[in-house]
């Protein structure tokens, strides 16, 4: 069954703040194989004009995807998450994520489409720091595969 188009534009409450830690940044950089010293060494980051280590660009995925759970788990939307695959991801940064940032995410459903029985859900996550300043916008595309017949 197709998802309800009336959910397009629905915005969910901001998440609780997520405090970005140096160790989480280091672990993420290691996991993705990025050896940039600005992700590990505060002095290297400071040499590039940052107050502390910065996170790799895709680091915020873990924060924004967790925030998108509000959308995915909305019983009124009716998304069958057991059929969902991650379709696409994009980011638009105002500034890098730094260790010590306390980030909140507000998720909005931007689009719902149906193609060949598959539901395609576009979610925008607006990430702000503790002072309310915009840090990054993340777009996540989820595809709920059509149920198999038989």
N, CA and C of each residue as an Amber inpcrd file, in Angstrom:
protein
   450
   0.8400000  -1.1720000   0.0000000   0.0000000   0.0000000   0.0000000
   0.8910000   1.2430000   0.0000000   0.5560000   2.2050000  -0.8670000
   1.3520000   3.4250000  -0.9960000   1.2650000   4.2640000   0.2690000
   2.3610000   4.9610000   0.5500000   2.3930000   5.8530000   1.7060000
   1.5010000   7.0660000   1.4510000   0.9780000   7.6210000   2.5110000
   0.0490000   8.7370000   2.4710000   0.7740000  10.0280000   2.0840000
   0.3920000  10.6220000   0.9530000   1.0100000  11.8560000   0.4570000
   0.8140000  13.0450000   1.3960000  -0.1770000  12.9610000   2.2720000
  -0.4320000  14.0890000   3.1680000   0.6990000  14.2740000   4.1980000
   1.6070000  13.3100000   4.2830000   2.7400000  13.4290000   5.2070000
   3.8560000  14.3180000   4.6550000   3.8120000  14.6120000   3.3600000
   4.8340000  15.4930000   2.7760000   4.7430000  16.8500000   3.4690000
   5.8800000  17.3190000   3.9620000   5.9580000  18.5830000   4.6780000
   5.8720000  18.4280000   6.1900000   5.5470000  17.2340000   6.6670000
   5.4620000  17.0290000   8.1150000   6.8540000  17.1270000   8.7200000
   6.9600000  17.9120000   9.7900000   8.2100000  18.0880000  10.5120000
   8.0530000  17.4850000  11.9020000   9.0710000  16.7760000  12.3260000
   9.0740000  16.0990000  13.6200000   9.8760000  16.9350000  14.6200000
   9.6330000  16.7660000  15.9120000  10.3470000  17.5700000  16.9110000
  11.8610000  17.3370000  16.8620000  12.6300000  18.3530000  17.2540000
  14.0930000  18.1830000  17.2910000  14.4880000  17.0710000  18.2580000
  15.5960000  16.4330000  17.9400000  16.1310000  15.3820000  18.8040000
  16.7550000  15.9990000  20.0480000  17.0200000  15.1550000  21.0140000
  17.8300000  15.5820000  22.1600000  19.2430000  15.8780000  21.6370000
  19.9700000  16.7810000  22.2680000  21.3270000  17.0890000  21.7830000
  22.2450000  15.8610000  21.8090000  23.0390000  15.7480000  20.7570000
  24.0680000  14.7180000  20.6520000  25.4090000  15.4270000  20.8070000
  26.1920000  15.0260000  21.8170000  27.4950000  15.6460000  22.0120000
  28.5360000  14.8760000  21.2120000  29.1810000  15.5850000  20.3000000
  30.1840000  14.9900000  19.4280000  31.4930000  14.8780000  20.2080000
  32.0170000  13.6620000  20.3130000  33.2550000  13.4360000  21.0440000
  34.4330000  13.1510000  20.1180000  35.6160000  13.5210000  20.5790000
  36.8360000  13.2520000  19.8030000  36.9810000  11.7660000  19.4720000
  36.6990000  10.9240000  20.4570000  36.8830000   9.4870000  20.2420000
  35.9090000   8.9530000  19.1910000  34.6740000   9.4430000  19.2010000
  33.6940000   9.0200000  18.1850000  34.1600000   9.4560000  16.7970000
  34.6960000  10.6530000  16.6940000  35.2110000  11.1300000  15.4060000
  36.3650000  10.2460000  14.9570000  37.3030000   9.9730000  15.8710000
  38.4560000   9.1310000  15.5230000  37.9920000   7.7500000  15.0670000
  37.0710000   7.1580000  15.8180000  36.5660000   5.8250000  15.4690000
  35.9000000   5.8310000  14.1010000  35.1190000   6.8720000  13.8280000
  34.4450000   6.9560000  12.5330000  35.4590000   7.0980000  11.4080000
  36.4380000   7.9980000  11.5860000  37.4650000   8.1950000  10.5540000
  38.2120000   6.8940000  10.2940000  38.5130000   6.1800000  11.3680000
  39.1940000   4.8910000  11.2290000  38.3200000   3.8920000  10.4660000
  37.0360000   3.8510000  10.7990000  36.1210000   2.9010000  10.1630000
  35.9820000   3.1490000   8.6640000  36.0290000   4.4250000   8.2490000
  35.8950000   4.7270000   6.8230000  37.2490000   4.8320000   6.1230000
  38.3340000   4.6270000   6.8770000  39.6700000   4.6110000   6.2810000
  40.2100000   5.9780000   5.9120000  39.7560000   7.0220000   6.5870000
  40.2240000   8.3750000   6.2930000  41.3090000   8.7580000   7.2950000
  42.5030000   9.0080000   6.8000000  43.6600000   9.2820000   7.6560000
  43.9410000  10.7740000   7.8600000  43.0250000  11.6400000   7.4680000
  43.2240000  13.0780000   7.6350000  43.5440000  13.3790000   9.0980000
  44.6990000  13.9900000   9.3930000  45.0670000  14.2580000  10.7770000
  44.1090000  15.2140000  11.4960000  43.3710000  16.0320000  10.7720000
  42.4220000  16.9610000  11.4010000  41.2710000  16.2130000  12.0790000
  41.1180000  14.9210000  11.7660000  40.0810000  14.0980000  12.3930000
  40.5720000  13.4350000  13.6770000  41.8850000  13.5390000  13.9590000
  42.4660000  12.8360000  15.1070000  43.2600000  13.7330000  16.0510000
  43.9060000  14.7370000  15.4860000  44.8750000  15.5390000  16.2250000
  44.3860000  16.9830000  16.3680000  44.1040000  17.4100000  17.6040000
  43.6310000  18.7900000  17.7920000  44.5830000  19.8350000  17.2260000
  45.8910000  19.5950000  17.3280000  46.8590000  20.5670000  16.8060000
  46.7940000  20.6430000  15.2820000  46.6090000  19.5120000  14.6250000
  46.4700000  19.5160000  13.1640000  45.1990000  20.2680000  12.7610000
  44.1320000  20.0630000  13.5050000  42.8810000  20.7730000  13.2230000
  43.0580000  22.2780000  13.4340000  43.7480000  22.6510000  14.5220000
  43.9790000  24.0710000  14.8070000  44.8320000  24.7230000  13.7220000
  45.7610000  23.9630000  13.1480000  46.6030000  24.4810000  12.0670000
  45.7710000  24.8410000  10.8330000  44.5760000  24.2500000  10.7340000
  43.6660000  24.5430000   9.6130000  42.5470000  25.5030000  10.0210000
  42.6920000  26.1270000  11.2180000  41.7460000  27.1350000  11.6430000
  40.5490000  26.6360000  12.4380000  40.5880000  25.3930000  12.8930000
  39.4800000  24.8360000  13.6660000  39.8230000  24.8410000  15.1510000
  38.7900000  24.9540000  15.9890000  38.9970000  24.9960000  17.4420000
  39.3680000  23.6330000  18.0120000  38.9610000  22.5690000  17.3490000
  39.2150000  21.2060000  17.8210000  39.1440000  20.2960000  16.5980000
  39.2990000  18.9980000  16.8190000  39.2240000  18.0750000  15.6890000
  37.8620000  18.2220000  15.0110000  37.8620000  17.9820000  13.7220000
  36.6190000  18.0300000  12.9540000  36.2540000  16.6100000  12.5330000
  34.9970000  16.4350000  12.1670000  34.5020000  15.1250000  11.7650000
  34.5250000  14.9870000  10.2470000  34.7420000  13.7630000   9.7530000
  34.6130000  13.5390000   8.3100000  33.2070000  13.9360000   7.8510000
  33.0620000  14.3170000   6.5920000  31.7690000  14.8200000   6.1110000
  30.5830000  13.8690000   6.3230000  30.8020000  12.5800000   6.2420000
  29.6800000  11.6490000   6.3810000  29.3850000  11.2590000   7.8290000
  30.1340000  11.7970000   8.7840000  29.9330000  11.4850000  10.2050000
  28.5060000  11.7590000  10.6490000  27.9180000  12.8560000  10.1760000
  26.5810000  13.2310000  10.6380000  25.5010000  12.2460000  10.2000000
  25.8330000  11.3410000   9.2790000  24.8320000  10.3530000   8.8770000
  24.3070000   9.5920000  10.0910000  25.2030000   9.2070000  10.9890000
  24.7670000   8.4290000  12.1500000  23.8080000   9.2200000  13.0280000
  23.9530000  10.5210000  13.0700000  23.0780000  11.3700000  13.8750000
  21.7570000  11.6090000  13.1430000  21.8310000  11.9400000  11.8620000
  20.6090000  12.2590000  11.1180000  19.7760000  11.0080000  10.8520000
  20.4360000   9.8760000  10.6560000  19.6730000   8.6400000  10.4250000
  18.9360000   8.2460000  11.6970000  19.5810000   8.4250000  12.8330000
  18.9190000   8.1390000  14.1120000  17.7180000   9.0780000  14.2860000
  17.8570000  10.3280000  13.9010000  16.7460000  11.2840000  13.9990000
  15.6040000  10.8840000  13.0710000  15.9330000  10.3300000  11.9130000
  14.9070000   9.9110000  10.9530000  14.0620000   8.7520000  11.4810000
  14.5110000   8.1220000  12.5610000  13.7070000   7.0490000  13.1630000
  12.3400000   7.5630000  13.5810000  12.2440000   8.8480000  13.9440000
  10.9430000   9.4190000  14.2870000   9.9770000   9.2790000  13.1170000
  10.4760000   9.4770000  11.9120000   9.6600000   9.3520000  10.7080000
   9.3440000   7.8880000  10.4610000  10.3820000   7.0830000  10.4390000
  10.2480000   5.6530000  10.1190000   9.3020000   4.9510000  11.0820000
   9.3620000   5.3300000  12.3540000   8.5620000   4.6610000  13.3770000
   7.1900000   5.2970000  13.5910000   6.8490000   6.3180000  12.8130000
   5.5430000   6.9540000  12.9460000   4.4710000   5.9660000  12.4940000
   3.6540000   5.4560000  13.4090000   2.6720000   4.4370000  13.0390000
   1.6370000   4.9440000  12.0360000   1.3720000   6.2450000  12.0400000
   0.3980000   6.8060000  11.1020000   0.9320000   6.7950000   9.6630000
   2.2500000   6.8880000   9.5080000   2.8400000   6.8570000   8.1650000
   2.6810000   5.4760000   7.5480000   2.8650000   4.4240000   8.3680000
   2.6490000   3.0640000   7.8880000   3.7770000   2.4860000   7.0520000
   4.9880000   2.9440000   7.2610000   6.1370000   2.4290000   6.5180000
   6.5440000   1.0580000   7.0550000   6.6870000   0.0910000   6.1670000
   7.1480000  -1.2520000   6.5590000   8.6720000  -1.2540000   6.4850000
   9.3160000  -0.9950000   7.6270000  10.7730000  -0.8310000   7.6410000
  11.5060000  -2.1250000   7.2800000  10.8730000  -3.2520000   7.4350000
  11.5290000  -4.5180000   7.0760000  11.7860000  -4.5970000   5.5710000
  11.1730000  -3.7330000   4.8000000  11.3280000  -3.7310000   3.3400000
  12.1860000  -2.5570000   2.8580000  12.7550000  -1.7810000   3.7980000
  13.4540000  -0.5400000   3.4490000  14.9340000  -0.7870000   3.1550000
  15.4010000  -0.1320000   2.1000000  16.8340000  -0.0490000   1.7930000
  17.1910000   1.4360000   1.6890000  18.4470000   1.7370000   1.9680000
  18.9380000   3.1150000   1.8910000  19.2140000   3.4290000   0.4340000
  18.5480000   4.4490000  -0.1010000  18.6640000   4.7510000  -1.5210000
  19.7140000   5.7910000  -1.8650000  19.8690000   6.8170000  -1.0260000
  20.7880000   7.9020000  -1.3650000  21.0190000   8.7570000  -0.1250000
  22.0950000   9.5450000  -0.1760000  22.4360000  10.4350000   0.9310000
  23.1680000  11.6380000   0.3620000  22.7960000  12.8290000   0.8240000
  23.4820000  14.0570000   0.4150000  23.6360000  14.9550000   1.6350000
  24.6690000  15.8140000   1.6040000  24.9310000  16.7460000   2.6970000
  25.2480000  18.1220000   2.1170000  24.8030000  19.1570000   2.8050000
  25.1720000  20.5440000   2.4690000  25.5820000  21.2140000   3.7760000
  26.8710000  21.5380000   3.8740000  27.4470000  22.0670000   5.1110000
  27.5050000  23.5860000   5.1330000  27.2230000  24.1560000   6.3110000
  27.5000000  25.5540000   6.5910000  28.8930000  25.6500000   7.1990000
  29.2140000  24.6580000   8.0480000  30.5450000  24.5790000   8.6620000
  30.7950000  23.1290000   9.0610000  32.0690000  22.7590000   9.3070000
  32.3510000  21.3820000   9.7350000  31.8000000  21.0920000  11.1340000
  31.6100000  19.8350000  11.4150000  31.2500000  19.3750000  12.7560000
  32.5400000  19.2820000  13.5610000  32.5370000  19.8470000  14.7770000
  33.7070000  19.8410000  15.6560000  33.4500000  18.9850000  16.8840000
  34.5110000  18.4220000  17.4390000  34.4160000  17.7700000  18.7420000
  33.8900000  18.8050000  19.7300000  32.9750000  18.3850000  20.5730000
  32.3780000  19.2890000  21.5420000  31.0610000  19.8920000  21.0890000
  30.7540000  19.8130000  19.7970000  29.4540000  20.2940000  19.3270000
  28.3390000  19.5030000  20.0030000  27.2620000  20.2030000  20.3190000
  26.0360000  19.5600000  20.8080000  25.0000000  19.8130000  19.7180000
  24.6810000  18.7520000  18.9750000  23.8670000  18.8800000  17.7750000
  22.4610000  18.3200000  17.9670000  21.4900000  19.0400000  17.4220000
  20.1180000  18.5440000  17.3560000  19.7270000  18.4350000  15.8910000
  18.7900000  17.5430000  15.6220000  18.3300000  17.3180000  14.2520000
  16.8120000  17.4380000  14.2140000  16.3250000  18.1800000  13.2540000
  14.8900000  18.2730000  12.9960000  14.6430000  17.6320000  11.6370000
  13.7980000  16.6000000  11.6150000  13.5260000  15.8490000  10.3860000
  12.1990000  16.2790000   9.7690000  12.2180000  16.4070000   8.4420000
  11.0220000  16.7660000   7.6820000  10.9010000  15.8190000   6.4980000
   9.6850000  15.3550000   6.2400000   9.4340000  14.5460000   5.0470000
   9.3170000  15.5100000   3.8740000  10.2400000  15.3910000   2.9190000
  10.2380000  16.2900000   1.7590000   9.4260000  15.7490000   0.6020000
   9.4280000  14.4320000   0.4320000   8.7050000  13.8500000  -0.7100000
   8.3660000  12.3940000  -0.4270000   7.2650000  11.9740000  -1.0220000
   6.8650000  10.5700000  -1.0210000   6.4500000  10.2570000  -2.4540000
   7.0690000   9.2400000  -3.0160000   6.7560000   8.8360000  -4.3850000
   6.5360000   7.3340000  -4.4130000   5.7770000   6.8780000  -5.3920000
   5.6150000   5.4490000  -5.6320000   6.0600000   5.1590000  -7.0520000
   6.9210000   4.1490000  -7.1820000   7.4000000   3.7350000  -8.5050000
   7.4720000   2.2150000  -8.5330000   6.7860000   1.6140000  -9.4710000
   6.7840000   0.1630000  -9.6510000   6.4460000  -0.5620000  -8.3470000
   5.5240000   0.0110000  -7.5840000   5.1110000  -0.6080000  -6.3320000
   6.0180000  -0.3040000  -5.1440000   7.1400000   0.3700000  -5.3870000
   8.0600000   0.7580000  -4.3230000   7.6930000   2.1460000  -3.8150000
   7.7840000   2.3560000  -2.5130000   7.5950000   3.6820000  -1.9260000
   8.9480000   4.3140000  -1.7070000   9.1020000   5.5580000  -2.1430000
  10.3560000   6.2910000  -2.0000000  10.0820000   7.4930000  -1.1060000
  10.8470000   7.5620000  -0.0230000  10.6390000   8.5700000   1.0090000
  11.9010000   9.4230000   1.1240000  11.7480000  10.7310000   0.9320000
  12.8650000  11.6680000   1.0740000  12.7080000  12.4180000   2.3900000
  13.7470000  12.3270000   3.2370000  13.7330000  12.9690000   4.5450000
  14.8840000  13.9760000   4.6060000  14.5630000  15.2000000   5.0150000
  15.5890000  16.2400000   5.1950000  15.8420000  16.3860000   6.6880000
  17.1050000  16.3370000   7.0760000  17.4900000  16.5450000   8.4680000
  18.2770000  17.8330000   8.5970000  17.7300000  18.7910000   9.3420000
  18.4130000  20.0640000   9.5920000  19.1630000  19.9480000  10.9150000
  20.4810000  20.0980000  10.8630000  21.3380000  19.9350000  12.0390000
  21.7900000  21.3100000  12.5220000  21.5390000  21.5590000  13.8280000
  21.9090000  22.8410000  14.4470000  22.7610000  22.5850000  15.6840000
  23.6080000  23.5490000  16.0100000  24.4190000  23.4320000  17.2250000
  23.6550000  24.0120000  18.4160000  24.2950000  24.0080000  19.5770000
  23.6360000  24.4320000  20.8160000  23.1950000  25.8930000  20.7860000
  23.8410000  26.7100000  19.9720000  23.4470000  28.1170000  19.8800000
  22.3480000  28.3380000  18.8370000  21.9220000  27.2460000  18.1910000
  20.8740000  27.3460000  17.1790000  21.3760000  27.6130000  15.7810000
  22.7010000  27.6750000  15.6220000  23.2790000  27.9320000  14.3050000
  23.2250000  26.6770000  13.4420000  22.9170000  26.8770000  12.1640000
  22.8670000  25.7580000  11.2080000  24.2690000  25.2080000  10.9810000
  24.4010000  23.8860000  10.9860000  25.6850000  23.2290000  10.7270000
  25.6430000  22.5160000   9.3810000  24.6170000  21.7140000   9.1680000
  24.5380000  20.9140000   7.9450000  23.0920000  20.4960000   7.7100000
  22.7520000  20.3410000   6.4450000  21.4870000  19.7270000   6.0580000
  21.8290000  18.3990000   5.4110000  21.1080000  17.3570000   5.8250000
  21.3160000  16.0200000   5.2710000  20.0160000  15.5400000   4.6410000
  20.1200000  14.9990000   3.4410000  18.9620000  14.4110000   2.7770000
  19.1650000  12.9100000   2.6960000  18.1720000  12.1660000   3.1580000
  18.2040000  10.7100000   3.1400000  17.0470000  10.2120000   2.2930000
  17.3560000   9.3180000   1.3640000  16.3210000   8.6950000   0.5410000
  16.1990000   7.2370000   0.9720000  14.9810000   6.8600000   1.3610000
  14.7010000   5.4730000   1.7480000  13.7390000   4.8790000   0.7310000
  13.9730000   3.6300000   0.3640000  13.1170000   2.9300000  -0.5910000
  12.5230000   1.7300000   0.1110000  11.1980000   1.7110000   0.2000000
  10.4880000   0.5560000   0.7480000  10.0940000  -0.3220000  -0.4440000
  10.7920000  -1.4280000  -0.5660000  10.5700000  -2.3210000  -1.7080000
   9.1490000  -2.8620000  -1.7000000   8.6210000  -3.0660000  -2.8850000
   7.2820000  -3.6290000  -3.0310000   7.2460000  -5.0400000  -2.4490000
   6.1400000  -5.4000000  -1.8480000   5.9780000  -6.7420000  -1.3060000
   5.9730000  -7.7470000  -2.4540000   6.6240000  -8.8640000  -2.2200000
   6.6680000  -9.9200000  -3.2400000   5.3220000 -10.6260000  -3.2810000
   4.9040000 -10.9510000  -4.4830000   3.6330000 -11.6500000  -4.6240000
   3.8220000 -13.1290000  -4.3270000   2.7450000 -13.7050000  -3.8030000
   2.7670000 -15.1510000  -3.5770000   3.2160000 -15.4680000  -2.2440000
